[in-house]
C-alpha cells in the first residue's frame, strides 16, 4: 500500500512538472499578445521575441519603413537624373544603407505579429504626408521631372528635410522604445543621417553658389 501511494505521488509530481513546462512554453509564445513564431527568422535575432518590444518599437518600424522606401525612390532617381558624381555617390550610399534596414524592420514586425506597411503605388505617398520629413506626391513628381543641376539641388534640399524627419523619428524610438535592435538602429540612423545632412548642406553651398542655396547650378563644382 505504501509502495502504491509513493508511485501515485511520483506520477502526480511528473504530471505537474509537465504541465508547468507546457504553460511556460505557451507563456513564452504570448507574453505581450503578439505571435512569436517567427522570432528565429533571418531578419531578426533570438531576442526578437514577444515581451521584448513595446508600442513605440512597432510605431518606429511601421513608420520608418515607408519613410526609408521614399528615400530609396529618391536615390533611384539620382542614378539617371543627377549631374553631380557626388550626388550620385551619396544617393547610392543612402540606398545601400536603407534597403537592409527596411528588410530588418519588416522581419521584426512579422516576428511580432504586426502588419508590415504595403508599398505605395508609383510615387503616391499621400497616406504618409503627415510623417516628419516625408515628401508629398507633388514634390516627388517634380523631382522625377527634374534633371541635371536642377535635380541635384532639388534632391539635396528634399533629402536634407527627409533625413531630419528620420532623425526625429529615431530619437523618439531611443527615448520610448524597448527593443534593443530597434534602438541600435535608431542610433545608427541618427549618426549616419546627421553626417549626410552636413555633407548635403556643403554640396548645396557648392552647387547653389551662395549660402541660401536658392539658385541652382550656377557656378557649380561638379564632382
Coordinates of C-alpha atoms in Angstrom, one line a residue:
X1 CA 0.0 0.0 0.0
X2 CA 2.8 2.3 0.9
X3 CA 4.5 1.5 -2.4
X4 CA 1.3 2.3 -4.3
X5 CA 1.0 5.7 -2.5
X6 CA 4.6 6.5 -3.4
X7 CA 4.1 5.7 -7.0
X8 CA 0.9 7.8 -7.2
X9 CA 2.8 10.7 -5.7
X10 CA 5.6 10.4 -8.2
X11 CA 3.2 10.3 -11.1
X12 CA 1.4 13.3 -9.8
X13 CA 4.7 15.2 -9.5
X14 CA 5.7 14.3 -13.0
X15 CA 2.3 15.4 -14.4
X16 CA 2.6 18.7 -12.5
X17 CA 6.1 19.3 -14.0
X18 CA 4.9 18.5 -17.5
X19 CA 2.0 20.9 -17.1
X20 CA 4.4 23.6 -15.8
X21 CA 6.6 23.2 -18.8
X22 CA 3.7 23.4 -21.2
X23 CA 2.4 26.5 -19.6
X24 CA 5.8 28.1 -19.7
X25 CA 6.2 27.4 -23.4
X26 CA 2.8 28.9 -24.0
X27 CA 3.7 31.9 -21.9
X28 CA 6.9 32.4 -23.9
X29 CA 4.8 32.5 -27.1
X30 CA 2.4 35.2 -26.0
X31 CA 3.7 37.4 -23.2
X32 CA 2.6 40.6 -24.9
X33 CA -0.2 39.5 -27.1
X34 CA 2.0 39.2 -30.2
X35 CA 2.9 36.0 -32.0
X36 CA 6.5 34.8 -31.5
X37 CA 6.5 32.0 -34.1
X38 CA 8.9 33.9 -36.4
X39 CA 11.4 35.0 -33.9
X40 CA 14.2 32.9 -35.4
X41 CA 13.8 34.4 -38.9
X42 CA 17.0 35.6 -40.6
X43 CA 15.9 39.2 -40.3
X44 CA 15.6 39.0 -36.5
X45 CA 17.8 37.7 -33.7
X46 CA 16.8 35.4 -30.9
X47 CA 15.9 38.5 -28.9
X48 CA 13.0 39.2 -31.3
X49 CA 10.6 37.5 -29.0
X50 CA 7.3 38.7 -27.5
X51 CA 7.7 40.8 -24.4
X52 CA 10.9 42.4 -25.7
X53 CA 9.3 45.2 -27.5
X54 CA 6.6 47.8 -27.0
X55 CA 4.2 50.0 -29.0
X56 CA 6.9 52.6 -29.6
X57 CA 9.0 49.9 -31.4
X58 CA 6.1 48.9 -33.6
X59 CA 5.4 52.5 -34.5
X60 CA 9.0 53.1 -35.2
X61 CA 9.2 50.2 -37.6
X62 CA 5.8 50.8 -39.3
X63 CA 6.7 54.5 -39.8
X64 CA 10.3 54.2 -40.8
X65 CA 9.7 51.5 -43.5
X66 CA 7.6 53.9 -45.8
X67 CA 10.0 56.7 -44.9
X68 CA 13.0 54.7 -46.0
X69 CA 11.2 53.5 -49.1
X70 CA 10.7 57.1 -50.2
X71 CA 14.3 57.8 -49.6
X72 CA 15.3 54.8 -51.8
X73 CA 12.9 56.1 -54.5
X74 CA 14.6 59.4 -54.5
X75 CA 18.0 57.8 -54.6
X76 CA 17.0 55.6 -57.6
X77 CA 16.1 58.8 -59.5
X78 CA 19.5 60.3 -58.8
X79 CA 21.2 57.4 -60.7
X80 CA 19.9 58.7 -64.1
X81 CA 18.9 62.3 -63.4
X82 CA 21.7 63.8 -61.3
X83 CA 24.6 65.5 -63.0
X84 CA 26.9 65.6 -59.9
X85 CA 29.0 62.5 -59.3
X86 CA 29.0 63.4 -55.6
X87 CA 25.2 63.4 -55.5
X88 CA 25.1 60.1 -57.3
X89 CA 27.5 58.6 -54.8
X90 CA 25.6 60.0 -51.9
X91 CA 22.3 58.6 -53.3
X92 CA 23.9 55.1 -53.8
X93 CA 25.1 55.2 -50.2
X94 CA 21.6 56.1 -48.9
X95 CA 20.1 53.2 -50.9
X96 CA 22.8 50.7 -49.7
X97 CA 22.1 51.6 -46.1
X98 CA 18.4 51.8 -46.1
X99 CA 17.4 48.7 -48.1
X100 CA 18.7 46.3 -45.5
X101 CA 17.1 48.4 -42.7
X102 CA 13.7 48.0 -44.5
X103 CA 14.2 44.3 -44.6
X104 CA 15.2 44.1 -40.9
X105 CA 12.2 46.2 -39.7
X106 CA 9.9 44.1 -41.9
X107 CA 11.2 41.0 -40.2
X108 CA 10.7 42.5 -36.7
X109 CA 7.1 43.3 -37.5
X110 CA 6.4 39.8 -38.8
X111 CA 8.0 38.3 -35.8
X112 CA 5.8 40.4 -33.6
X113 CA 2.6 39.5 -35.5
X114 CA 2.2 43.1 -36.7
X115 CA 1.3 44.5 -40.1
X116 CA 4.2 45.4 -42.5
X117 CA 3.3 48.6 -44.4
X118 CA 2.5 47.9 -48.1
X119 CA 4.5 49.7 -50.7
X120 CA 2.5 52.7 -52.2
X121 CA 1.8 52.6 -55.9
X122 CA 4.1 54.8 -58.0
X123 CA 5.2 57.8 -56.1
X124 CA 1.9 58.2 -54.2
X125 CA 2.8 58.8 -50.6
X126 CA -0.3 60.8 -49.6
X127 CA -1.1 58.3 -46.9
X128 CA 2.1 59.3 -45.1
X129 CA 2.2 63.1 -45.8
X130 CA 2.0 63.9 -42.1
X131 CA 5.1 62.0 -41.3
X132 CA 8.2 64.1 -40.4
X133 CA 10.3 64.9 -43.4
X134 CA 8.0 62.9 -45.8
X135 CA 7.7 64.4 -49.3
X136 CA 4.2 64.9 -50.8
X137 CA 3.3 63.3 -54.2
X138 CA 3.5 66.7 -55.9
X139 CA 7.1 67.1 -54.7
X140 CA 8.1 63.7 -55.8
X141 CA 6.6 64.2 -59.3
X142 CA 8.5 67.5 -59.6
X143 CA 11.7 65.7 -58.6
X144 CA 11.0 63.0 -61.1
X145 CA 10.7 65.6 -63.9
X146 CA 13.9 67.4 -63.0
X147 CA 17.4 66.6 -64.4
X148 CA 21.0 67.9 -64.3
X149 CA 21.9 70.7 -61.9
X150 CA 18.2 71.4 -61.1
X151 CA 17.8 67.8 -60.0
X152 CA 20.9 67.9 -57.9
X153 CA 19.7 71.0 -55.9
X154 CA 16.1 69.8 -55.5
X155 CA 17.3 66.3 -54.5
X156 CA 19.7 67.7 -51.8
X157 CA 17.2 70.1 -50.4
X158 CA 14.5 67.4 -50.2
X159 CA 16.8 64.8 -48.8
X160 CA 18.0 67.1 -46.1
X161 CA 14.4 67.6 -44.9
X162 CA 13.7 63.9 -45.3
X163 CA 16.8 63.0 -43.1
X164 CA 15.8 65.5 -40.5
X165 CA 12.4 63.7 -40.2
X166 CA 14.1 60.3 -39.9
X167 CA 16.4 61.6 -37.2
X168 CA 13.4 62.9 -35.3
X169 CA 11.6 59.6 -35.5
X170 CA 14.8 57.8 -34.4
X171 CA 15.2 60.0 -31.4
X172 CA 11.6 59.1 -30.4
X173 CA 12.5 55.4 -30.6
X174 CA 15.6 55.9 -28.5
X175 CA 13.5 57.7 -25.9
X176 CA 10.4 55.4 -25.8
X177 CA 11.4 52.1 -27.4
X178 CA 12.2 48.9 -25.6
X179 CA 13.5 46.6 -28.3
X180 CA 17.3 46.5 -28.3
X181 CA 18.0 46.1 -32.1
X182 CA 15.5 48.9 -32.9
X183 CA 17.2 51.3 -30.5
X184 CA 20.6 50.3 -32.0
X185 CA 19.2 51.0 -35.5
X186 CA 17.9 54.3 -34.3
X187 CA 21.4 55.2 -33.0
X188 CA 22.8 54.4 -36.4
X189 CA 20.2 56.4 -38.3
X190 CA 20.9 59.5 -36.1
X191 CA 24.6 59.2 -36.6
X192 CA 24.6 58.4 -40.3
X193 CA 21.9 60.7 -41.4
X194 CA 23.2 63.7 -39.4
X195 CA 26.5 63.2 -41.2
X196 CA 24.8 63.0 -44.5
X197 CA 22.8 66.2 -43.7
X198 CA 26.1 68.0 -43.1
X199 CA 27.5 66.6 -46.4
X200 CA 24.4 67.6 -48.3
X201 CA 24.4 71.2 -46.9
X202 CA 28.0 71.5 -48.0
X203 CA 27.1 70.3 -51.5
X204 CA 24.2 72.8 -51.6
X205 CA 26.7 75.5 -50.8
X206 CA 28.9 74.5 -53.7
X207 CA 26.1 74.0 -56.2
X208 CA 24.0 76.9 -55.3
X209 CA 26.8 79.4 -55.3
X210 CA 25.5 81.1 -52.1
X211 CA 24.7 80.1 -48.6
X212 CA 20.9 80.1 -49.1
X213 CA 21.1 77.6 -52.0
X214 CA 18.2 79.4 -53.9
X215 CA 20.0 79.4 -57.2
X216 CA 20.5 76.1 -58.9
X217 CA 23.5 75.0 -60.8
X218 CA 25.3 78.4 -61.3
X219 CA 29.0 78.2 -60.8
X220 CA 28.6 74.6 -59.6
X221 CA 31.6 72.5 -58.8
X222 CA 30.7 69.1 -60.1
X223 CA 32.4 66.1 -58.6

